[in-house]
């Protein structure tokens, strides 16, 4: 059984390995002599601190929900397949519903530490490894709206069939 220190060191080395894929971060590390993993972890800790104590929590949470998914969405638009397009379209639909629901209910007023929960939810939904947006969509939104978009013979079903033929 490995100790907590061994597991932490392994996690840090995995993060460093992922960060090494970006030349900008490698150049930054070379120029400043500060390990890029420590800069990343420090910024992540600061970001989480600000969200937790609601210092610009709304902005930072929405920024996190926008930045990474926007990058992956743009990347998906430049690929030939449609699987990643569907993945990110699903994310944006779920994120939009979450944002509208948040505004309608005035969630930050009613729920303490709302932004830290939303921050974790947005990260879970947006990270490609977790597929959280698909889970939320299949569990909540699809049962609500499937009857409006999947009826046989409806105009939307015919439009979908036509769209699939052209691709």
PDB file of C-alpha atoms in Angstrom:
ATOM      1  CA  UNK A   1       0.000   0.000   0.000  1.00  0.00           C
ATOM      2  CA  UNK A   2       1.448   3.340  -1.001  1.00  0.00           C
ATOM      3  CA  UNK A   3       1.513   6.303   1.287  1.00  0.00           C
ATOM      4  CA  UNK A   4      -0.342   9.532   0.722  1.00  0.00           C
ATOM      5  CA  UNK A   5       2.949  11.206  -0.139  1.00  0.00           C
ATOM      6  CA  UNK A   6       3.671   8.613  -2.837  1.00  0.00           C
ATOM      7  CA  UNK A   7       0.211   9.047  -4.355  1.00  0.00           C
ATOM      8  CA  UNK A   8       0.536  12.837  -4.269  1.00  0.00           C
ATOM      9  CA  UNK A   9       3.938  12.648  -5.957  1.00  0.00           C
ATOM     10  CA  UNK A  10       2.509  10.311  -8.610  1.00  0.00           C
ATOM     11  CA  UNK A  11      -0.386  12.717  -9.254  1.00  0.00           C
ATOM     12  CA  UNK A  12       2.007  15.665  -9.518  1.00  0.00           C
ATOM     13  CA  UNK A  13       4.159  13.770 -12.006  1.00  0.00           C
ATOM     14  CA  UNK A  14       1.051  12.906 -14.078  1.00  0.00           C
ATOM     15  CA  UNK A  15      -0.013  16.570 -14.132  1.00  0.00           C
ATOM     16  CA  UNK A  16       3.537  17.587 -15.087  1.00  0.00           C
ATOM     17  CA  UNK A  17       3.487  15.030 -17.900  1.00  0.00           C
ATOM     18  CA  UNK A  18       0.210  16.479 -19.239  1.00  0.00           C
ATOM     19  CA  UNK A  19       1.472  20.062 -18.938  1.00  0.00           C
ATOM     20  CA  UNK A  20       4.650  19.138 -20.836  1.00  0.00           C
ATOM     21  CA  UNK A  21       2.543  18.798 -23.996  1.00  0.00           C
ATOM     22  CA  UNK A  22       2.295  22.601 -24.204  1.00  0.00           C
ATOM     23  CA  UNK A  23       5.441  24.344 -25.489  1.00  0.00           C
ATOM     24  CA  UNK A  24       4.443  27.662 -23.927  1.00  0.00           C
ATOM     25  CA  UNK A  25       4.517  26.109 -20.463  1.00  0.00           C
ATOM     26  CA  UNK A  26       7.849  24.428 -21.140  1.00  0.00           C
ATOM     27  CA  UNK A  27       9.321  27.774 -22.240  1.00  0.00           C
ATOM     28  CA  UNK A  28       7.886  29.455 -19.138  1.00  0.00           C
ATOM     29  CA  UNK A  29       9.486  26.822 -16.912  1.00  0.00           C
ATOM     30  CA  UNK A  30      12.838  27.191 -18.663  1.00  0.00           C
ATOM     31  CA  UNK A  31      12.810  30.995 -18.403  1.00  0.00           C
ATOM     32  CA  UNK A  32      11.662  31.270 -14.774  1.00  0.00           C
ATOM     33  CA  UNK A  33      13.148  28.062 -13.293  1.00  0.00           C
ATOM     34  CA  UNK A  34       9.795  27.516 -11.575  1.00  0.00           C
ATOM     35  CA  UNK A  35       8.309  24.077 -12.234  1.00  0.00           C
ATOM     36  CA  UNK A  36       5.190  24.456 -14.373  1.00  0.00           C
ATOM     37  CA  UNK A  37       3.287  21.980 -12.223  1.00  0.00           C
ATOM     38  CA  UNK A  38       3.731  24.194  -9.156  1.00  0.00           C
ATOM     39  CA  UNK A  39       2.535  27.251 -11.060  1.00  0.00           C
ATOM     40  CA  UNK A  40      -0.477  25.282 -12.303  1.00  0.00           C
ATOM     41  CA  UNK A  41      -1.324  23.935  -8.839  1.00  0.00           C
ATOM     42  CA  UNK A  42      -0.881  27.376  -7.278  1.00  0.00           C
ATOM     43  CA  UNK A  43      -3.187  29.009  -9.825  1.00  0.00           C
ATOM     44  CA  UNK A  44      -5.724  26.196  -9.408  1.00  0.00           C
ATOM     45  CA  UNK A  45      -5.638  26.643  -5.624  1.00  0.00           C
ATOM     46  CA  UNK A  46      -6.055  30.422  -5.952  1.00  0.00           C
ATOM     47  CA  UNK A  47      -8.926  29.965  -8.405  1.00  0.00           C
ATOM     48  CA  UNK A  48     -10.655  27.499  -6.079  1.00  0.00           C
ATOM     49  CA  UNK A  49     -10.106  29.820  -3.090  1.00  0.00           C
ATOM     50  CA  UNK A  50     -11.699  32.732  -4.950  1.00  0.00           C
ATOM     51  CA  UNK A  51     -14.674  30.631  -6.036  1.00  0.00           C
ATOM     52  CA  UNK A  52     -15.123  29.099  -2.579  1.00  0.00           C
ATOM     53  CA  UNK A  53     -15.244  32.487  -0.861  1.00  0.00           C
ATOM     54  CA  UNK A  54     -17.344  33.960  -3.696  1.00  0.00           C
ATOM     55  CA  UNK A  55     -14.811  36.574  -4.689  1.00  0.00           C
ATOM     56  CA  UNK A  56     -16.049  37.017  -8.261  1.00  0.00           C
ATOM     57  CA  UNK A  57     -17.496  33.497  -7.969  1.00  0.00           C
ATOM     58  CA  UNK A  58     -20.099  34.015 -10.673  1.00  0.00           C
ATOM     59  CA  UNK A  59     -17.565  35.298 -13.193  1.00  0.00           C
ATOM     60  CA  UNK A  60     -14.926  32.667 -12.403  1.00  0.00           C
ATOM     61  CA  UNK A  61     -17.399  29.793 -12.520  1.00  0.00           C
ATOM     62  CA  UNK A  62     -18.895  30.944 -15.809  1.00  0.00           C
ATOM     63  CA  UNK A  63     -15.387  31.531 -17.161  1.00  0.00           C
ATOM     64  CA  UNK A  64     -14.447  27.941 -16.285  1.00  0.00           C
ATOM     65  CA  UNK A  65     -17.659  26.738 -17.913  1.00  0.00           C
ATOM     66  CA  UNK A  66     -16.835  28.689 -21.052  1.00  0.00           C
ATOM     67  CA  UNK A  67     -13.067  28.566 -21.606  1.00  0.00           C
ATOM     68  CA  UNK A  68     -12.215  24.857 -21.871  1.00  0.00           C
ATOM     69  CA  UNK A  69     -15.468  23.854 -23.624  1.00  0.00           C
ATOM     70  CA  UNK A  70     -15.020  26.690 -26.135  1.00  0.00           C
ATOM     71  CA  UNK A  71     -11.545  25.453 -26.975  1.00  0.00           C
ATOM     72  CA  UNK A  72     -12.757  21.884 -27.465  1.00  0.00           C
ATOM     73  CA  UNK A  73     -15.828  23.068 -29.407  1.00  0.00           C
ATOM     74  CA  UNK A  74     -13.677  25.035 -31.829  1.00  0.00           C
ATOM     75  CA  UNK A  75     -11.364  22.051 -32.157  1.00  0.00           C
ATOM     76  CA  UNK A  76     -14.399  19.838 -32.886  1.00  0.00           C
ATOM     77  CA  UNK A  77     -15.558  22.182 -35.643  1.00  0.00           C
ATOM     78  CA  UNK A  78     -12.271  21.661 -37.470  1.00  0.00           C
ATOM     79  CA  UNK A  79     -12.416  17.863 -37.393  1.00  0.00           C
ATOM     80  CA  UNK A  80     -14.208  15.719 -39.970  1.00  0.00           C
ATOM     81  CA  UNK A  81     -16.218  13.467 -37.660  1.00  0.00           C
ATOM     82  CA  UNK A  82     -19.459  14.475 -36.006  1.00  0.00           C
ATOM     83  CA  UNK A  83     -19.041  12.564 -32.739  1.00  0.00           C
ATOM     84  CA  UNK A  84     -17.152  15.375 -31.023  1.00  0.00           C
ATOM     85  CA  UNK A  85     -19.596  17.920 -32.473  1.00  0.00           C
ATOM     86  CA  UNK A  86     -22.484  16.083 -30.823  1.00  0.00           C
ATOM     87  CA  UNK A  87     -20.537  15.827 -27.568  1.00  0.00           C
ATOM     88  CA  UNK A  88     -19.936  19.568 -27.355  1.00  0.00           C
ATOM     89  CA  UNK A  89     -23.400  20.529 -28.611  1.00  0.00           C
ATOM     90  CA  UNK A  90     -24.815  18.447 -25.775  1.00  0.00           C
ATOM     91  CA  UNK A  91     -22.547  20.267 -23.318  1.00  0.00           C
ATOM     92  CA  UNK A  92     -23.702  23.682 -24.515  1.00  0.00           C
ATOM     93  CA  UNK A  93     -27.383  22.704 -24.295  1.00  0.00           C
ATOM     94  CA  UNK A  94     -26.948  21.425 -20.730  1.00  0.00           C
ATOM     95  CA  UNK A  95     -24.840  24.445 -19.738  1.00  0.00           C
ATOM     96  CA  UNK A  96     -27.466  26.781 -21.199  1.00  0.00           C
ATOM     97  CA  UNK A  97     -30.255  25.099 -19.257  1.00  0.00           C
ATOM     98  CA  UNK A  98     -28.166  25.257 -16.074  1.00  0.00           C
ATOM     99  CA  UNK A  99     -27.544  28.963 -16.589  1.00  0.00           C
ATOM    100  CA  UNK A 100     -31.212  29.747 -17.257  1.00  0.00           C
ATOM    101  CA  UNK A 101     -32.298  27.646 -14.273  1.00  0.00           C
ATOM    102  CA  UNK A 102     -29.747  29.427 -12.072  1.00  0.00           C
ATOM    103  CA  UNK A 103     -31.106  32.813 -13.132  1.00  0.00           C
ATOM    104  CA  UNK A 104     -34.756  31.828 -12.735  1.00  0.00           C
ATOM    105  CA  UNK A 105     -34.325  30.378  -9.261  1.00  0.00           C
ATOM    106  CA  UNK A 106     -31.751  32.938  -8.084  1.00  0.00           C
ATOM    107  CA  UNK A 107     -29.719  29.964  -6.889  1.00  0.00           C
ATOM    108  CA  UNK A 108     -26.770  31.870  -5.373  1.00  0.00           C
ATOM    109  CA  UNK A 109     -29.150  33.558  -2.961  1.00  0.00           C
ATOM    110  CA  UNK A 110     -30.812  30.348  -1.770  1.00  0.00           C
ATOM    111  CA  UNK A 111     -27.916  27.888  -1.678  1.00  0.00           C
ATOM    112  CA  UNK A 112     -24.809  28.513   0.428  1.00  0.00           C
ATOM    113  CA  UNK A 113     -21.542  27.821  -1.390  1.00  0.00           C
ATOM    114  CA  UNK A 114     -23.502  27.613  -4.636  1.00  0.00           C
ATOM    115  CA  UNK A 115     -20.585  28.638  -6.835  1.00  0.00           C
ATOM    116  CA  UNK A 116     -18.260  25.957  -5.511  1.00  0.00           C
ATOM    117  CA  UNK A 117     -20.901  23.329  -6.324  1.00  0.00           C
ATOM    118  CA  UNK A 118     -21.509  24.865  -9.744  1.00  0.00           C
ATOM    119  CA  UNK A 119     -17.752  25.021 -10.346  1.00  0.00           C
ATOM    120  CA  UNK A 120     -17.374  21.298  -9.621  1.00  0.00           C
ATOM    121  CA  UNK A 121     -20.465  20.511 -11.718  1.00  0.00           C
ATOM    122  CA  UNK A 122     -19.198  22.555 -14.672  1.00  0.00           C
ATOM    123  CA  UNK A 123     -15.783  20.896 -14.514  1.00  0.00           C
ATOM    124  CA  UNK A 124     -17.417  17.474 -14.323  1.00  0.00           C
ATOM    125  CA  UNK A 125     -19.649  18.291 -17.292  1.00  0.00           C
ATOM    126  CA  UNK A 126     -16.896  19.804 -19.421  1.00  0.00           C
ATOM    127  CA  UNK A 127     -13.995  17.417 -18.952  1.00  0.00           C
ATOM    128  CA  UNK A 128     -13.952  14.916 -21.829  1.00  0.00           C
ATOM    129  CA  UNK A 129     -12.920  12.102 -19.479  1.00  0.00           C
ATOM    130  CA  UNK A 130     -16.044  12.317 -17.304  1.00  0.00           C
ATOM    131  CA  UNK A 131     -18.767  12.812 -19.969  1.00  0.00           C
ATOM    132  CA  UNK A 132     -20.857  14.602 -17.346  1.00  0.00           C
ATOM    133  CA  UNK A 133     -22.911  16.671 -19.780  1.00  0.00           C
ATOM    134  CA  UNK A 134     -24.087  13.523 -21.542  1.00  0.00           C
ATOM    135  CA  UNK A 135     -25.118  11.997 -18.216  1.00  0.00           C
ATOM    136  CA  UNK A 136     -27.088  15.116 -17.232  1.00  0.00           C
ATOM    137  CA  UNK A 137     -28.690  15.288 -20.664  1.00  0.00           C
ATOM    138  CA  UNK A 138     -29.686  11.608 -20.729  1.00  0.00           C
ATOM    139  CA  UNK A 139     -30.942  11.696 -17.110  1.00  0.00           C
ATOM    140  CA  UNK A 140     -32.869  14.973 -17.028  1.00  0.00           C
ATOM    141  CA  UNK A 141     -33.284  16.823 -20.314  1.00  0.00           C
ATOM    142  CA  UNK A 142     -33.893  13.938 -22.710  1.00  0.00           C
ATOM    143  CA  UNK A 143     -36.850  12.546 -20.725  1.00  0.00           C
ATOM    144  CA  UNK A 144     -38.382  16.039 -20.608  1.00  0.00           C
ATOM    145  CA  UNK A 145     -37.988  16.947 -24.255  1.00  0.00           C
ATOM    146  CA  UNK A 146     -37.786  13.656 -26.175  1.00  0.00           C
ATOM    147  CA  UNK A 147     -41.491  13.634 -26.987  1.00  0.00           C
ATOM    148  CA  UNK A 148     -41.177  16.992 -28.722  1.00  0.00           C
ATOM    149  CA  UNK A 149     -38.235  16.003 -30.912  1.00  0.00           C
ATOM    150  CA  UNK A 150     -38.517  12.259 -31.507  1.00  0.00           C
ATOM    151  CA  UNK A 151     -42.089  11.652 -32.577  1.00  0.00           C
ATOM    152  CA  UNK A 152     -42.260   9.537 -35.735  1.00  0.00           C
ATOM    153  CA  UNK A 153     -43.454  11.534 -38.698  1.00  0.00           C
ATOM    154  CA  UNK A 154     -42.959  14.887 -37.031  1.00  0.00           C
ATOM    155  CA  UNK A 155     -41.246  17.721 -38.875  1.00  0.00           C
ATOM    156  CA  UNK A 156     -38.192  17.546 -36.588  1.00  0.00           C
ATOM    157  CA  UNK A 157     -37.786  13.804 -37.213  1.00  0.00           C
ATOM    158  CA  UNK A 158     -37.910  14.424 -40.972  1.00  0.00           C
ATOM    159  CA  UNK A 159     -35.375  17.252 -40.673  1.00  0.00           C
ATOM    160  CA  UNK A 160     -33.039  14.990 -38.718  1.00  0.00           C
ATOM    161  CA  UNK A 161     -33.355  12.246 -41.360  1.00  0.00           C
ATOM    162  CA  UNK A 162     -32.592  14.759 -44.110  1.00  0.00           C
ATOM    163  CA  UNK A 163     -29.592  16.102 -42.195  1.00  0.00           C
ATOM    164  CA  UNK A 164     -28.235  12.593 -41.681  1.00  0.00           C
ATOM    165  CA  UNK A 165     -28.565  11.847 -45.420  1.00  0.00           C
ATOM    166  CA  UNK A 166     -26.478  14.888 -46.361  1.00  0.00           C
ATOM    167  CA  UNK A 167     -23.626  13.934 -44.029  1.00  0.00           C
TER     168      UNK A 167
END
